[in-house]
Amino acid sequence: KAGVTQTPRYLIKTRGQQVTLSCSPISGHRSVSWYQQTPGQGLQFLFEYFSETQRNKGNFPGRFSGRQFSNSRSEMNVSTLELGDSALYLCASRRAGRPEGELFFGEGSRLTVL
Amino acid sequence: AQRVTQPEKLLSVFKGAPVELKCNYSYSGSPELFWYVQYSRQRLQLLLRHISRESIKGFTADLNKGETSFHLKKPFAQEEDSAMYYCALSGGETSGSRLTFGEGTQLTVNP
């Protein structure tokens, strides 16, 4: 079974631009969540989608948004990029009915904002 | 607010020695606690969760609600245990996949 797949793996943007990251969950997993990982703040929850609906949202500004498609694939978007948005963005999926914290993570998309 | 604290950023032990990675949490309700591990050049993965009360790769962790701790222990460390370990907390069903992570402990097991 293929794991969680994230694209692109690396990208470089400049301040003010926007970026879209993609995540394909493990087949059969309907929950997709996103995390931001930085050296200073560690792993922080961004949001979770389940059956195309945002189920939970972390404490991030409105520049961070996401969505989920009917095939459970998810995208997250960051608009008006700031230097502080440089981070590793991790996607995780979970199978419905499994314990809430049993997540399967992707390898991440490393965003550098110049 | 919920919080997870891992007091040691770095921990170094010799092969065969016991190892304990500390985790303390603050949460007003009944949390679910997890340990995640990230080996070099691998993705973050679940190691164990307190509700299963199982031992994975020789590691165990007991939830101590009185001390609000969930320390990870292994009696005899192996070199392949060298990795980054994260303690994480979930507020249960209402939290969904929202985990609060500690800052992590980098464990190095020396030969």
Coordinates of C-alpha atoms in Angstrom, one line a residue:
Chain A
K1 CA 0.0 0.0 0.0
A2 CA 1.5 3.4 -1.0
G3 CA 2.1 5.8 1.8
V4 CA 1.1 9.4 2.1
T5 CA 2.4 11.3 -0.9
Q6 CA 3.2 15.0 -0.9
T7 CA 4.1 17.2 -3.8
P8 CA 6.2 19.1 -4.5
R9 CA 9.0 18.0 -2.1
Y10 CA 10.9 21.2 -2.3
L11 CA 10.0 24.7 -3.5
I12 CA 11.3 28.2 -3.3
K13 CA 9.1 31.3 -3.4
T14 CA 9.5 35.0 -2.7
R15 CA 7.6 37.1 -0.3
G16 CA 4.2 38.1 -1.4
Q17 CA 3.7 35.0 -3.7
Q18 CA 1.3 32.2 -3.0
V19 CA 1.9 28.5 -2.9
T20 CA -0.2 25.4 -3.2
L21 CA 0.9 22.1 -1.7
S22 CA -0.7 18.7 -2.5
C23 CA -1.2 15.6 -0.5
S24 CA -2.5 12.2 -1.5
P25 CA -3.5 10.1 1.5
I26 CA -3.2 6.4 1.9
S27 CA -6.0 4.6 0.0
G28 CA -9.0 4.3 2.2
H29 CA -8.1 7.1 4.5
R30 CA -10.6 9.9 4.6
S31 CA -9.0 12.2 7.1
V32 CA -6.2 14.4 6.1
S33 CA -4.4 16.8 8.4
W34 CA -1.6 19.3 7.8
Y35 CA 1.2 20.3 10.1
Q36 CA 3.9 23.0 10.0
Q37 CA 7.3 22.1 11.3
T38 CA 9.9 24.8 12.0
P39 CA 13.0 24.8 14.2
G40 CA 11.6 27.4 16.5
Q41 CA 8.0 26.3 16.9
G42 CA 8.2 22.6 16.3
L43 CA 5.3 20.7 14.9
Q44 CA 2.1 22.8 14.8
F45 CA -1.4 21.7 13.7
L46 CA -2.8 23.7 10.7
F47 CA -6.1 22.0 9.9
E48 CA -7.9 18.7 9.3
Y49 CA -10.3 17.7 6.6
F50 CA -12.6 14.8 6.7
S51 CA -15.0 13.9 3.8
E52 CA -14.3 17.3 2.1
T53 CA -15.2 19.3 5.3
Q54 CA -12.8 21.1 7.5
R55 CA -13.1 19.5 10.8
N56 CA -10.6 21.3 12.9
K57 CA -8.4 24.3 12.5
G58 CA -5.2 25.5 14.3
N59 CA -4.1 28.9 15.3
F60 CA -2.8 30.2 12.0
P61 CA -3.8 33.3 10.1
G62 CA -6.4 33.2 7.3
R63 CA -3.6 33.2 4.7
F64 CA -3.4 29.5 5.3
S65 CA -6.2 27.6 3.8
G66 CA -7.0 24.1 2.6
R67 CA -9.5 21.9 0.9
Q68 CA -10.2 18.3 0.3
F69 CA -11.5 16.6 -2.8
S70 CA -14.0 13.8 -3.2
N71 CA -11.1 11.3 -3.7
S72 CA -9.7 12.5 -0.3
R73 CA -6.7 14.2 -1.8
S74 CA -6.0 17.5 -0.1
E75 CA -4.4 20.8 -1.0
M76 CA -3.2 23.6 1.2
N77 CA -2.6 27.1 0.1
V78 CA -0.6 29.9 1.6
S79 CA -1.1 33.4 0.2
T80 CA 1.0 36.5 0.5
L81 CA 4.0 34.5 1.7
E82 CA 6.1 35.8 4.5
L83 CA 9.7 34.9 5.4
G84 CA 8.3 33.1 8.5
D85 CA 6.3 30.7 6.4
S86 CA 9.5 28.9 5.5
A87 CA 9.0 25.5 7.0
L88 CA 8.5 21.8 6.3
Y89 CA 4.8 21.2 5.7
L90 CA 3.7 17.7 6.7
C91 CA 0.5 16.0 5.6
A92 CA -0.9 13.1 7.6
S93 CA -3.8 10.8 6.9
R94 CA -5.9 8.6 9.2
R95 CA -8.4 5.8 8.6
A96 CA -11.9 6.4 9.9
G97 CA -12.6 4.4 13.0
R98 CA -9.0 4.3 14.1
P99 CA -7.8 6.2 17.2
E100 CA -7.7 9.9 16.6
G101 CA -4.0 10.2 17.0
E102 CA -2.9 7.3 14.8
L103 CA -1.6 9.3 11.9
F104 CA 0.4 8.3 8.9
F105 CA 2.7 11.1 7.8
G106 CA 4.1 12.0 4.4
E107 CA 7.7 13.1 3.8
G108 CA 6.7 16.7 3.7
S109 CA 7.0 19.7 1.4
R110 CA 9.9 22.0 2.3
L111 CA 9.0 25.6 1.5
T112 CA 11.7 28.3 1.5
V113 CA 10.5 31.9 1.2
L114 CA 13.1 34.4 0.1
Chain B
A1 CA -4.6 25.1 26.8
Q2 CA -2.9 21.9 26.2
R3 CA 0.9 21.6 26.2
V4 CA 3.5 18.9 25.9
T5 CA 7.0 19.4 27.3
Q6 CA 10.0 17.3 26.5
P7 CA 12.7 18.7 28.8
E8 CA 15.7 17.1 27.0
K9 CA 16.5 18.2 23.5
L10 CA 19.4 15.8 23.3
L11 CA 20.0 12.5 25.1
S12 CA 23.0 10.2 24.6
V13 CA 23.4 6.7 26.0
F14 CA 25.6 3.7 25.4
K15 CA 24.3 0.6 23.8
G16 CA 22.8 -1.8 26.4
A17 CA 22.1 1.0 28.8
P18 CA 18.6 1.8 29.9
V19 CA 17.0 4.9 28.4
E20 CA 14.2 7.1 29.5
L21 CA 12.8 10.0 27.4
K22 CA 10.7 12.3 29.5
C23 CA 7.4 13.8 28.5
N24 CA 5.1 16.0 30.7
Y25 CA 1.8 17.4 29.6
S26 CA -0.9 19.8 30.7
Y27 CA -4.5 19.2 29.7
S28 CA -7.7 19.7 31.6
G29 CA -9.5 16.6 30.3
S30 CA -8.6 13.0 29.7
P31 CA -5.9 13.1 27.1
E32 CA -4.6 10.4 24.8
L33 CA -0.9 10.3 24.6
F34 CA 1.4 9.1 21.8
W35 CA 5.0 8.7 21.0
Y36 CA 6.1 9.3 17.5
V37 CA 9.6 8.6 16.1
Q38 CA 11.6 9.8 13.2
Y39 CA 14.6 7.8 12.1
S40 CA 17.2 9.4 9.9
R41 CA 15.9 10.1 6.4
Q42 CA 12.5 8.5 7.2
R43 CA 9.1 9.9 7.8
L44 CA 7.5 10.6 11.1
Q45 CA 5.8 7.5 12.4
L46 CA 3.8 6.3 15.3
L47 CA 5.8 4.3 17.9
L48 CA 3.1 3.7 20.5
R49 CA 0.0 5.0 22.2
H50 CA -0.9 4.8 25.8
I51 CA -4.4 3.2 25.3
S52 CA -2.9 0.1 23.6
R53 CA -0.5 -0.5 26.6
E54 CA 1.8 -2.5 24.3
S55 CA 5.5 -2.7 23.9
I56 CA 6.9 -1.7 20.5
K57 CA 10.6 -2.4 19.7
G58 CA 11.2 -2.9 23.4
F59 CA 9.8 0.5 24.3
T60 CA 7.1 1.1 26.8
A61 CA 5.3 4.2 28.2
D62 CA 3.0 4.5 31.1
L63 CA 0.6 7.3 31.5
N64 CA 0.9 8.8 35.0
K65 CA -2.1 11.1 35.5
G66 CA -1.0 12.2 38.9
E67 CA 2.3 13.5 37.6
T68 CA 0.9 14.3 34.2
S69 CA 3.8 12.4 32.6
F70 CA 4.2 9.8 29.8
H71 CA 7.8 8.9 29.8
L72 CA 9.2 6.5 27.2
K73 CA 11.5 3.7 28.5
K74 CA 13.6 0.9 27.2
P75 CA 15.7 -1.3 29.4
F76 CA 18.5 -1.9 26.9
A77 CA 19.1 0.7 24.2
Q78 CA 20.2 -0.4 20.7
E79 CA 22.1 1.6 18.2
E80 CA 19.1 1.4 15.8
D81 CA 17.1 3.3 18.4
S82 CA 19.0 6.5 17.5
A83 CA 16.3 8.8 16.3
M84 CA 14.2 11.9 17.1
Y85 CA 11.3 11.1 19.4
Y86 CA 8.2 13.2 19.8
C87 CA 5.6 13.0 22.5
A88 CA 2.2 14.0 21.4
L89 CA -1.2 14.6 23.0
S90 CA -4.7 14.4 21.6
G91 CA -7.8 15.7 23.4
G92 CA -9.8 12.7 22.2
E93 CA -12.5 12.4 19.7
T94 CA -13.4 16.1 19.6
S95 CA -9.8 16.9 18.6
G96 CA -9.8 14.8 15.5
S97 CA -6.3 14.5 14.1
R98 CA -5.2 17.6 16.1
L99 CA -2.1 16.6 18.0
T100 CA -0.1 18.8 20.2
F101 CA 3.6 17.8 19.9
G102 CA 6.5 18.3 22.2
E103 CA 9.7 19.8 20.8
G104 CA 11.3 16.4 20.5
T105 CA 14.3 14.6 22.0
Q106 CA 17.2 13.5 19.8
L107 CA 18.3 10.2 21.1
T108 CA 21.8 8.9 20.2
V109 CA 22.8 5.4 21.2
N110 CA 26.6 5.1 21.1
P111 CA 28.3 1.7 20.4

